[in-house]
PDB file of C-alpha atoms in Angstrom:
ATOM      1  CA  UNK A   1       0.000   0.000   0.000  1.00  0.00           C
ATOM      2  CA  UNK A   2       1.202   3.526  -0.773  1.00  0.00           C
ATOM      3  CA  UNK A   3       1.986   5.784   2.132  1.00  0.00           C
ATOM      4  CA  UNK A   4       1.672   9.547   2.523  1.00  0.00           C
ATOM      5  CA  UNK A   5       3.124  11.977   5.019  1.00  0.00           C
ATOM      6  CA  UNK A   6       1.346  13.995   7.696  1.00  0.00           C
ATOM      7  CA  UNK A   7       0.938  17.661   8.582  1.00  0.00           C
ATOM      8  CA  UNK A   8      -0.483  19.735  11.447  1.00  0.00           C
ATOM      9  CA  UNK A   9      -4.048  21.043  11.677  1.00  0.00           C
ATOM     10  CA  UNK A  10      -4.679  24.661  12.618  1.00  0.00           C
ATOM     11  CA  UNK A  11      -5.402  25.346  16.260  1.00  0.00           C
ATOM     12  CA  UNK A  12      -8.982  26.364  15.444  1.00  0.00           C
ATOM     13  CA  UNK A  13      -9.734  23.101  13.629  1.00  0.00           C
ATOM     14  CA  UNK A  14      -8.120  20.978  16.339  1.00  0.00           C
ATOM     15  CA  UNK A  15     -10.079  22.737  19.088  1.00  0.00           C
ATOM     16  CA  UNK A  16     -13.284  21.949  17.196  1.00  0.00           C
ATOM     17  CA  UNK A  17     -12.264  18.282  17.034  1.00  0.00           C
ATOM     18  CA  UNK A  18     -11.547  18.166  20.764  1.00  0.00           C
ATOM     19  CA  UNK A  19     -14.925  19.695  21.491  1.00  0.00           C
ATOM     20  CA  UNK A  20     -16.684  17.157  19.305  1.00  0.00           C
ATOM     21  CA  UNK A  21     -15.205  13.964  20.802  1.00  0.00           C
ATOM     22  CA  UNK A  22     -15.244  10.395  19.463  1.00  0.00           C
ATOM     23  CA  UNK A  23     -17.892   9.822  16.830  1.00  0.00           C
ATOM     24  CA  UNK A  24     -19.359  13.325  17.128  1.00  0.00           C
ATOM     25  CA  UNK A  25     -20.194  15.645  14.218  1.00  0.00           C
ATOM     26  CA  UNK A  26     -17.365  18.015  13.335  1.00  0.00           C
ATOM     27  CA  UNK A  27     -16.906  21.203  11.373  1.00  0.00           C
ATOM     28  CA  UNK A  28     -15.280  20.220   8.075  1.00  0.00           C
ATOM     29  CA  UNK A  29     -11.461  20.678   8.253  1.00  0.00           C
ATOM     30  CA  UNK A  30      -8.964  21.099   5.426  1.00  0.00           C
ATOM     31  CA  UNK A  31      -8.615  17.646   3.893  1.00  0.00           C
ATOM     32  CA  UNK A  32      -5.448  15.704   3.251  1.00  0.00           C
ATOM     33  CA  UNK A  33      -6.913  12.978   1.020  1.00  0.00           C
ATOM     34  CA  UNK A  34      -9.895  12.581  -1.298  1.00  0.00           C
ATOM     35  CA  UNK A  35     -10.916   9.313  -2.926  1.00  0.00           C
ATOM     36  CA  UNK A  36     -13.096   9.599  -6.071  1.00  0.00           C
ATOM     37  CA  UNK A  37     -15.264   6.536  -6.668  1.00  0.00           C
ATOM     38  CA  UNK A  38     -18.455   5.395  -8.396  1.00  0.00           C
ATOM     39  CA  UNK A  39     -21.350   3.308  -7.125  1.00  0.00           C
ATOM     40  CA  UNK A  40     -23.111   1.029  -9.600  1.00  0.00           C
ATOM     41  CA  UNK A  41     -26.704   1.370 -10.734  1.00  0.00           C
ATOM     42  CA  UNK A  42     -28.220  -1.431  -8.611  1.00  0.00           C
ATOM     43  CA  UNK A  43     -30.244  -0.329  -5.553  1.00  0.00           C
ATOM     44  CA  UNK A  44     -27.959  -2.375  -3.265  1.00  0.00           C
ATOM     45  CA  UNK A  45     -24.668  -1.278  -4.874  1.00  0.00           C
ATOM     46  CA  UNK A  46     -21.820  -0.793  -2.418  1.00  0.00           C
ATOM     47  CA  UNK A  47     -18.184   0.311  -2.734  1.00  0.00           C
ATOM     48  CA  UNK A  48     -15.800  -0.989  -0.082  1.00  0.00           C
ATOM     49  CA  UNK A  49     -12.198  -0.102   0.700  1.00  0.00           C
ATOM     50  CA  UNK A  50      -9.534  -0.820   3.282  1.00  0.00           C
ATOM     51  CA  UNK A  51      -6.750   1.521   4.418  1.00  0.00           C
ATOM     52  CA  UNK A  52      -4.240   1.830   7.242  1.00  0.00           C
ATOM     53  CA  UNK A  53      -3.367   4.637   9.643  1.00  0.00           C
ATOM     54  CA  UNK A  54       0.238   4.614  10.873  1.00  0.00           C
ATOM     55  CA  UNK A  55       2.565   6.845  12.973  1.00  0.00           C
ATOM     56  CA  UNK A  56       4.446   9.747  11.400  1.00  0.00           C
ATOM     57  CA  UNK A  57       7.080  11.941  13.036  1.00  0.00           C
ATOM     58  CA  UNK A  58       6.767  10.098  16.329  1.00  0.00           C
ATOM     59  CA  UNK A  59       3.029  10.746  16.526  1.00  0.00           C
ATOM     60  CA  UNK A  60       0.634   7.803  16.797  1.00  0.00           C
ATOM     61  CA  UNK A  61      -2.829   8.004  15.270  1.00  0.00           C
ATOM     62  CA  UNK A  62      -5.704   8.884  17.581  1.00  0.00           C
ATOM     63  CA  UNK A  63      -8.600   8.958  15.107  1.00  0.00           C
ATOM     64  CA  UNK A  64      -9.738   8.637  11.514  1.00  0.00           C
ATOM     65  CA  UNK A  65     -11.637  11.701  10.236  1.00  0.00           C
ATOM     66  CA  UNK A  66     -13.921  11.468   7.193  1.00  0.00           C
ATOM     67  CA  UNK A  67     -16.903  12.763   5.233  1.00  0.00           C
ATOM     68  CA  UNK A  68     -18.786  11.758   2.070  1.00  0.00           C
ATOM     69  CA  UNK A  69     -19.706  13.967  -0.911  1.00  0.00           C
ATOM     70  CA  UNK A  70     -22.375  12.642  -3.326  1.00  0.00           C
ATOM     71  CA  UNK A  71     -21.613  14.437  -6.591  1.00  0.00           C
ATOM     72  CA  UNK A  72     -24.246  13.126  -9.047  1.00  0.00           C
ATOM     73  CA  UNK A  73     -27.563  15.004  -9.231  1.00  0.00           C
ATOM     74  CA  UNK A  74     -31.128  13.723  -9.550  1.00  0.00           C
ATOM     75  CA  UNK A  75     -30.892  10.400  -7.741  1.00  0.00           C
ATOM     76  CA  UNK A  76     -33.701   8.931  -5.597  1.00  0.00           C
ATOM     77  CA  UNK A  77     -31.349   8.300  -2.692  1.00  0.00           C
ATOM     78  CA  UNK A  78     -28.546   9.835  -0.653  1.00  0.00           C
ATOM     79  CA  UNK A  79     -25.149   8.393   0.331  1.00  0.00           C
ATOM     80  CA  UNK A  80     -23.724   7.071   3.563  1.00  0.00           C
ATOM     81  CA  UNK A  81     -20.099   6.197   4.402  1.00  0.00           C
ATOM     82  CA  UNK A  82     -19.674   3.564   7.121  1.00  0.00           C
ATOM     83  CA  UNK A  83     -16.206   3.285   8.691  1.00  0.00           C
ATOM     84  CA  UNK A  84     -15.377   0.470  11.088  1.00  0.00           C
ATOM     85  CA  UNK A  85     -12.401  -0.848  13.016  1.00  0.00           C
ATOM     86  CA  UNK A  86     -12.842  -3.879  15.202  1.00  0.00           C
ATOM     87  CA  UNK A  87     -16.256  -3.629  16.825  1.00  0.00           C
ATOM     88  CA  UNK A  88     -16.448   0.194  16.543  1.00  0.00           C
ATOM     89  CA  UNK A  89     -18.418   1.817  13.711  1.00  0.00           C
ATOM     90  CA  UNK A  90     -19.156   5.438  12.784  1.00  0.00           C
ATOM     91  CA  UNK A  91     -21.309   6.701   9.890  1.00  0.00           C
ATOM     92  CA  UNK A  92     -21.287   9.920   7.849  1.00  0.00           C
ATOM     93  CA  UNK A  93     -23.991  10.987   5.381  1.00  0.00           C
ATOM     94  CA  UNK A  94     -24.387  13.556   2.622  1.00  0.00           C
ATOM     95  CA  UNK A  95     -28.027  14.652   2.703  1.00  0.00           C
ATOM     96  CA  UNK A  96     -27.902  16.631  -0.574  1.00  0.00           C
ATOM     97  CA  UNK A  97     -26.763  15.079  -3.850  1.00  0.00           C
ATOM     98  CA  UNK A  98     -24.959  17.118  -6.475  1.00  0.00           C
ATOM     99  CA  UNK A  99     -24.348  20.333  -4.497  1.00  0.00           C
ATOM    100  CA  UNK A 100     -20.586  19.622  -4.477  1.00  0.00           C
ATOM    101  CA  UNK A 101     -20.513  19.976  -0.681  1.00  0.00           C
ATOM    102  CA  UNK A 102     -19.730  17.053   1.657  1.00  0.00           C
ATOM    103  CA  UNK A 103     -21.974  16.168   4.547  1.00  0.00           C
ATOM    104  CA  UNK A 104     -20.956  16.724   8.148  1.00  0.00           C
ATOM    105  CA  UNK A 105     -17.641  15.266   9.224  1.00  0.00           C
ATOM    106  CA  UNK A 106     -17.253  12.325  11.589  1.00  0.00           C
ATOM    107  CA  UNK A 107     -14.364  10.759  13.491  1.00  0.00           C
ATOM    108  CA  UNK A 108     -13.692   7.193  14.620  1.00  0.00           C
ATOM    109  CA  UNK A 109     -11.103   7.082  17.397  1.00  0.00           C
ATOM    110  CA  UNK A 110      -9.607   3.745  16.384  1.00  0.00           C
ATOM    111  CA  UNK A 111      -5.885   4.615  16.649  1.00  0.00           C
ATOM    112  CA  UNK A 112      -3.312   3.087  14.286  1.00  0.00           C
ATOM    113  CA  UNK A 113      -4.293   0.075  12.234  1.00  0.00           C
ATOM    114  CA  UNK A 114      -6.683  -1.013   9.497  1.00  0.00           C
ATOM    115  CA  UNK A 115     -10.038   0.630   8.793  1.00  0.00           C
ATOM    116  CA  UNK A 116     -12.859  -0.717   6.626  1.00  0.00           C
ATOM    117  CA  UNK A 117     -14.850   1.800   4.559  1.00  0.00           C
ATOM    118  CA  UNK A 118     -18.243   1.076   2.939  1.00  0.00           C
ATOM    119  CA  UNK A 119     -20.103   3.596   0.760  1.00  0.00           C
ATOM    120  CA  UNK A 120     -23.784   2.691   0.406  1.00  0.00           C
ATOM    121  CA  UNK A 121     -27.078   4.105  -0.876  1.00  0.00           C
ATOM    122  CA  UNK A 122     -29.793   5.340   1.478  1.00  0.00           C
ATOM    123  CA  UNK A 123     -33.213   5.204  -0.274  1.00  0.00           C
ATOM    124  CA  UNK A 124     -35.447   8.262  -0.010  1.00  0.00           C
ATOM    125  CA  UNK A 125     -39.177   7.587  -0.250  1.00  0.00           C
ATOM    126  CA  UNK A 126     -40.771   4.635  -1.969  1.00  0.00           C
ATOM    127  CA  UNK A 127     -38.611   4.693  -5.115  1.00  0.00           C
ATOM    128  CA  UNK A 128     -35.806   2.127  -5.420  1.00  0.00           C
ATOM    129  CA  UNK A 129     -32.268   3.495  -5.164  1.00  0.00           C
ATOM    130  CA  UNK A 130     -31.445   3.018  -8.851  1.00  0.00           C
ATOM    131  CA  UNK A 131     -28.759   4.895 -10.786  1.00  0.00           C
ATOM    132  CA  UNK A 132     -25.005   5.278 -10.493  1.00  0.00           C
ATOM    133  CA  UNK A 133     -23.337   7.840  -8.243  1.00  0.00           C
ATOM    134  CA  UNK A 134     -19.940   9.538  -8.363  1.00  0.00           C
ATOM    135  CA  UNK A 135     -18.662  10.316  -4.867  1.00  0.00           C
ATOM    136  CA  UNK A 136     -15.691  11.790  -3.053  1.00  0.00           C
ATOM    137  CA  UNK A 137     -14.634  10.168   0.217  1.00  0.00           C
ATOM    138  CA  UNK A 138     -12.577  12.774   2.078  1.00  0.00           C
ATOM    139  CA  UNK A 139     -10.413  11.491   4.905  1.00  0.00           C
ATOM    140  CA  UNK A 140      -7.259  11.628   6.982  1.00  0.00           C
ATOM    141  CA  UNK A 141      -5.662  10.020  10.032  1.00  0.00           C
ATOM    142  CA  UNK A 142      -4.622  12.287  12.879  1.00  0.00           C
ATOM    143  CA  UNK A 143      -2.799  12.257  16.198  1.00  0.00           C
ATOM    144  CA  UNK A 144      -4.181  13.474  19.518  1.00  0.00           C
ATOM    145  CA  UNK A 145      -2.398  16.834  19.018  1.00  0.00           C
ATOM    146  CA  UNK A 146      -3.962  17.418  15.566  1.00  0.00           C
ATOM    147  CA  UNK A 147      -0.948  16.307  13.523  1.00  0.00           C
ATOM    148  CA  UNK A 148      -1.975  14.399  10.394  1.00  0.00           C
ATOM    149  CA  UNK A 149      -0.455  10.936  10.675  1.00  0.00           C
ATOM    150  CA  UNK A 150       0.193   8.519   7.824  1.00  0.00           C
ATOM    151  CA  UNK A 151      -2.629   7.216   5.633  1.00  0.00           C
ATOM    152  CA  UNK A 152      -2.229   4.462   3.058  1.00  0.00           C
ATOM    153  CA  UNK A 153      -3.960   4.736  -0.303  1.00  0.00           C
ATOM    154  CA  UNK A 154      -7.395   3.062  -0.008  1.00  0.00           C
ATOM    155  CA  UNK A 155      -7.524  -0.379  -1.625  1.00  0.00           C
ATOM    156  CA  UNK A 156     -10.845  -1.431  -3.132  1.00  0.00           C
ATOM    157  CA  UNK A 157     -12.067  -4.766  -1.842  1.00  0.00           C
ATOM    158  CA  UNK A 158     -14.784  -7.223  -2.799  1.00  0.00           C
ATOM    159  CA  UNK A 159     -16.734  -8.879  -0.035  1.00  0.00           C
ATOM    160  CA  UNK A 160     -18.103 -12.385  -0.563  1.00  0.00           C
ATOM    161  CA  UNK A 161     -21.186 -13.942   0.958  1.00  0.00           C
ATOM    162  CA  UNK A 162     -20.756 -15.896   4.153  1.00  0.00           C
ATOM    163  CA  UNK A 163     -19.320 -19.374   3.661  1.00  0.00           C
ATOM    164  CA  UNK A 164     -16.177 -21.300   2.772  1.00  0.00           C
ATOM    165  CA  UNK A 165     -13.875 -19.717   0.179  1.00  0.00           C
ATOM    166  CA  UNK A 166     -10.480 -20.628  -1.306  1.00  0.00           C
ATOM    167  CA  UNK A 167      -7.645 -18.959  -3.211  1.00  0.00           C
ATOM    168  CA  UNK A 168      -4.317 -20.081  -4.664  1.00  0.00           C
ATOM    169  CA  UNK A 169      -0.951 -18.435  -5.227  1.00  0.00           C
ATOM    170  CA  UNK A 170       2.776 -19.005  -5.610  1.00  0.00           C
ATOM    171  CA  UNK A 171       5.724 -18.436  -3.283  1.00  0.00           C
ATOM    172  CA  UNK A 172       8.912 -17.439  -5.115  1.00  0.00           C
ATOM    173  CA  UNK A 173      12.002 -19.605  -5.563  1.00  0.00           C
ATOM    174  CA  UNK A 174      14.230 -17.971  -2.937  1.00  0.00           C
ATOM    175  CA  UNK A 175      14.649 -19.712   0.409  1.00  0.00           C
ATOM    176  CA  UNK A 176      13.305 -16.676   2.277  1.00  0.00           C
ATOM    177  CA  UNK A 177      10.514 -15.907  -0.212  1.00  0.00           C
ATOM    178  CA  UNK A 178       7.044 -15.226   1.202  1.00  0.00           C
ATOM    179  CA  UNK A 179       3.606 -14.305  -0.119  1.00  0.00           C
ATOM    180  CA  UNK A 180       1.495 -11.818   1.835  1.00  0.00           C
ATOM    181  CA  UNK A 181      -2.253 -11.243   1.739  1.00  0.00           C
ATOM    182  CA  UNK A 182      -4.958  -9.479   3.709  1.00  0.00           C
ATOM    183  CA  UNK A 183      -8.459 -10.847   4.327  1.00  0.00           C
ATOM    184  CA  UNK A 184     -11.316  -8.820   5.824  1.00  0.00           C
ATOM    185  CA  UNK A 185     -14.047 -10.307   8.026  1.00  0.00           C
ATOM    186  CA  UNK A 186     -17.210  -8.202   8.353  1.00  0.00           C
ATOM    187  CA  UNK A 187     -20.735  -8.598   9.730  1.00  0.00           C
ATOM    188  CA  UNK A 188     -23.249 -10.508   7.599  1.00  0.00           C
ATOM    189  CA  UNK A 189     -26.971  -9.833   8.196  1.00  0.00           C
ATOM    190  CA  UNK A 190     -25.977  -8.129  11.438  1.00  0.00           C
ATOM    191  CA  UNK A 191     -23.920 -11.113  12.620  1.00  0.00           C
ATOM    192  CA  UNK A 192     -20.477 -10.044  13.809  1.00  0.00           C
ATOM    193  CA  UNK A 193     -17.405 -12.225  13.298  1.00  0.00           C
ATOM    194  CA  UNK A 194     -16.094 -14.344  16.150  1.00  0.00           C
ATOM    195  CA  UNK A 195     -13.062 -15.907  14.472  1.00  0.00           C
ATOM    196  CA  UNK A 196     -11.185 -16.427  11.201  1.00  0.00           C
ATOM    197  CA  UNK A 197     -10.686 -20.066  10.177  1.00  0.00           C
ATOM    198  CA  UNK A 198      -8.051 -21.299   7.738  1.00  0.00           C
ATOM    199  CA  UNK A 199      -6.037 -24.239   6.430  1.00  0.00           C
ATOM    200  CA  UNK A 200      -3.292 -24.483   3.819  1.00  0.00           C
ATOM    201  CA  UNK A 201      -2.119 -26.995   1.241  1.00  0.00           C
ATOM    202  CA  UNK A 202       1.331 -27.238  -0.434  1.00  0.00           C
ATOM    203  CA  UNK A 203       0.424 -28.181  -3.988  1.00  0.00           C
ATOM    204  CA  UNK A 204       3.725 -28.310  -5.942  1.00  0.00           C
ATOM    205  CA  UNK A 205       5.053 -31.808  -6.535  1.00  0.00           C
ATOM    206  CA  UNK A 206       8.627 -33.023  -6.064  1.00  0.00           C
ATOM    207  CA  UNK A 207       9.497 -30.569  -3.306  1.00  0.00           C
ATOM    208  CA  UNK A 208      11.286 -31.493  -0.082  1.00  0.00           C
ATOM    209  CA  UNK A 209       9.517 -28.681   1.777  1.00  0.00           C
ATOM    210  CA  UNK A 210       5.999 -27.519   2.513  1.00  0.00           C
ATOM    211  CA  UNK A 211       4.109 -24.321   3.389  1.00  0.00           C
ATOM    212  CA  UNK A 212       3.476 -22.454   6.626  1.00  0.00           C
ATOM    213  CA  UNK A 213       0.571 -20.001   6.834  1.00  0.00           C
ATOM    214  CA  UNK A 214       0.843 -17.466   9.664  1.00  0.00           C
ATOM    215  CA  UNK A 215      -2.151 -15.219  10.431  1.00  0.00           C
ATOM    216  CA  UNK A 216      -1.955 -12.082  12.583  1.00  0.00           C
ATOM    217  CA  UNK A 217      -4.469  -9.547  13.919  1.00  0.00           C
ATOM    218  CA  UNK A 218      -4.292  -7.064  16.790  1.00  0.00           C
ATOM    219  CA  UNK A 219      -1.176  -8.655  18.260  1.00  0.00           C
ATOM    220  CA  UNK A 220      -2.646 -12.176  18.120  1.00  0.00           C
ATOM    221  CA  UNK A 221      -1.195 -14.918  15.891  1.00  0.00           C
ATOM    222  CA  UNK A 222      -1.998 -18.447  14.743  1.00  0.00           C
ATOM    223  CA  UNK A 223      -0.429 -20.726  12.133  1.00  0.00           C
ATOM    224  CA  UNK A 224      -1.084 -23.823  10.055  1.00  0.00           C
ATOM    225  CA  UNK A 225       1.592 -26.002   8.378  1.00  0.00           C
ATOM    226  CA  UNK A 226       1.482 -28.542   5.558  1.00  0.00           C
ATOM    227  CA  UNK A 227       4.898 -30.224   5.564  1.00  0.00           C
ATOM    228  CA  UNK A 228       4.215 -32.667   2.706  1.00  0.00           C
ATOM    229  CA  UNK A 229       3.908 -31.116  -0.738  1.00  0.00           C
ATOM    230  CA  UNK A 230       2.052 -32.521  -3.708  1.00  0.00           C
ATOM    231  CA  UNK A 231      -0.094 -35.039  -1.825  1.00  0.00           C
ATOM    232  CA  UNK A 232      -3.856 -34.977  -1.352  1.00  0.00           C
ATOM    233  CA  UNK A 233      -3.780 -33.736   2.250  1.00  0.00           C
ATOM    234  CA  UNK A 234      -3.722 -30.196   3.628  1.00  0.00           C
ATOM    235  CA  UNK A 235      -2.512 -28.885   6.997  1.00  0.00           C
ATOM    236  CA  UNK A 236      -5.091 -31.085   8.715  1.00  0.00           C
ATOM    237  CA  UNK A 237      -8.243 -29.668  10.269  1.00  0.00           C
ATOM    238  CA  UNK A 238      -8.989 -25.999  10.746  1.00  0.00           C
ATOM    239  CA  UNK A 239      -6.907 -23.447  12.614  1.00  0.00           C
ATOM    240  CA  UNK A 240      -8.685 -20.427  14.121  1.00  0.00           C
ATOM    241  CA  UNK A 241      -7.730 -16.944  15.240  1.00  0.00           C
ATOM    242  CA  UNK A 242     -10.322 -15.540  17.655  1.00  0.00           C
ATOM    243  CA  UNK A 243     -10.068 -11.833  16.797  1.00  0.00           C
ATOM    244  CA  UNK A 244     -13.506 -10.647  15.616  1.00  0.00           C
ATOM    245  CA  UNK A 245     -14.337  -8.417  12.669  1.00  0.00           C
ATOM    246  CA  UNK A 246     -11.600  -6.612  10.784  1.00  0.00           C
ATOM    247  CA  UNK A 247      -8.385  -7.206   8.882  1.00  0.00           C
ATOM    248  CA  UNK A 248      -6.364 -10.425   9.110  1.00  0.00           C
ATOM    249  CA  UNK A 249      -2.819 -10.387   7.695  1.00  0.00           C
ATOM    250  CA  UNK A 250      -1.628 -13.641   6.093  1.00  0.00           C
ATOM    251  CA  UNK A 251       2.026 -14.560   5.481  1.00  0.00           C
ATOM    252  CA  UNK A 252       2.870 -17.735   3.560  1.00  0.00           C
ATOM    253  CA  UNK A 253       6.405 -19.093   3.620  1.00  0.00           C
ATOM    254  CA  UNK A 254       8.222 -22.319   2.863  1.00  0.00           C
ATOM    255  CA  UNK A 255       9.188 -24.751   5.605  1.00  0.00           C
ATOM    256  CA  UNK A 256      11.071 -28.075   5.738  1.00  0.00           C
ATOM    257  CA  UNK A 257      10.211 -30.471   8.552  1.00  0.00           C
ATOM    258  CA  UNK A 258      13.844 -31.493   9.008  1.00  0.00           C
ATOM    259  CA  UNK A 259      15.163 -27.968   8.472  1.00  0.00           C
ATOM    260  CA  UNK A 260      16.589 -28.657   5.003  1.00  0.00           C
ATOM    261  CA  UNK A 261      16.820 -26.328   1.967  1.00  0.00           C
ATOM    262  CA  UNK A 262      13.673 -24.622   0.670  1.00  0.00           C
ATOM    263  CA  UNK A 263      14.751 -23.382  -2.761  1.00  0.00           C
ATOM    264  CA  UNK A 264      12.241 -23.568  -5.591  1.00  0.00           C
ATOM    265  CA  UNK A 265       8.770 -22.166  -6.236  1.00  0.00           C
ATOM    266  CA  UNK A 266       5.781 -23.471  -4.336  1.00  0.00           C
ATOM    267  CA  UNK A 267       2.128 -23.309  -5.370  1.00  0.00           C
ATOM    268  CA  UNK A 268      -0.270 -23.195  -2.420  1.00  0.00           C
ATOM    269  CA  UNK A 269      -3.992 -23.255  -1.757  1.00  0.00           C
ATOM    270  CA  UNK A 270      -5.676 -21.541   1.186  1.00  0.00           C
ATOM    271  CA  UNK A 271      -9.197 -22.338   2.360  1.00  0.00           C
ATOM    272  CA  UNK A 272     -10.704 -19.787   4.733  1.00  0.00           C
ATOM    273  CA  UNK A 273     -13.902 -18.584   6.339  1.00  0.00           C
ATOM    274  CA  UNK A 274     -15.141 -16.016   8.840  1.00  0.00           C
ATOM    275  CA  UNK A 275     -17.271 -17.634  11.521  1.00  0.00           C
ATOM    276  CA  UNK A 276     -20.067 -15.684  13.191  1.00  0.00           C
ATOM    277  CA  UNK A 277     -20.701 -15.167  16.874  1.00  0.00           C
ATOM    278  CA  UNK A 278     -23.875 -17.194  16.253  1.00  0.00           C
ATOM    279  CA  UNK A 279     -23.035 -20.898  16.371  1.00  0.00           C
ATOM    280  CA  UNK A 280     -23.134 -22.659  13.014  1.00  0.00           C
ATOM    281  CA  UNK A 281     -23.327 -19.441  10.981  1.00  0.00           C
ATOM    282  CA  UNK A 282     -20.749 -17.376   9.126  1.00  0.00           C
ATOM    283  CA  UNK A 283     -20.039 -13.699   8.534  1.00  0.00           C
ATOM    284  CA  UNK A 284     -18.860 -12.006   5.334  1.00  0.00           C
ATOM    285  CA  UNK A 285     -15.322 -12.449   3.998  1.00  0.00           C
ATOM    286  CA  UNK A 286     -13.360 -10.503   1.395  1.00  0.00           C
ATOM    287  CA  UNK A 287     -11.449 -11.772  -1.566  1.00  0.00           C
ATOM    288  CA  UNK A 288      -7.744 -11.824  -0.616  1.00  0.00           C
ATOM    289  CA  UNK A 289      -5.838  -8.575  -1.087  1.00  0.00           C
ATOM    290  CA  UNK A 290      -2.201  -9.012  -2.037  1.00  0.00           C
ATOM    291  CA  UNK A 291       0.090  -6.952   0.196  1.00  0.00           C
TER     292      UNK A 291
END
């Protein structure tokens, strides 16, 4: 992900943010970043992104500040931006389409880390929310003293319906080669995520090494290993990381059971799912994002 540098807010703007508090409505500040996007024509169209806040100049992030600007006129709906991190969620709306002015500003005090952004339609009246919409999502990360901390370029993601999903990839030939991905778990039909489940399979034949999949979130880690490559078995059973909704970082590397050489490419397959807090049900999961 691309990174940008920070800068300091004026004293007037920062005082307004302090007065507003976490999740409160704010006077619109000078923006550091603006994402231009388009929603599709379907009434349930949604655009979703992930981005990271990170420290700059010794300042850690305190909150993520954002607003939404619906730019297309004559639509039978308005727009809402929903930003979440972990179990915390804050929404911002633009009540007037096409006036080139964003709605009121909101802040989610989620500190450094990964945020999930969803831009959705809000129907007005009995008409379905049909028609595309160009929007600007204005945002920045900031420290407790008003300094703008680092913000990665938003990456568009595609969420899948709840259930079991799989993806494949290749680890490079070098002994220390790794492949990195990010997977997002999010609520489905109001059901929050309890845990991320995964298993891995080393698929290349004629290799004297296998694959290790390490998953990390919020300082927690779990791993699954398939030592034998090219057979019909995977890492055996499911491994789980109990870390709720949000972003899970996956690192795949090569591993030899006896500690031997691991040169050569390796094709792998990962099966994964986000399990709901409701027993026997699942929450939504994203397609993997390559890091």
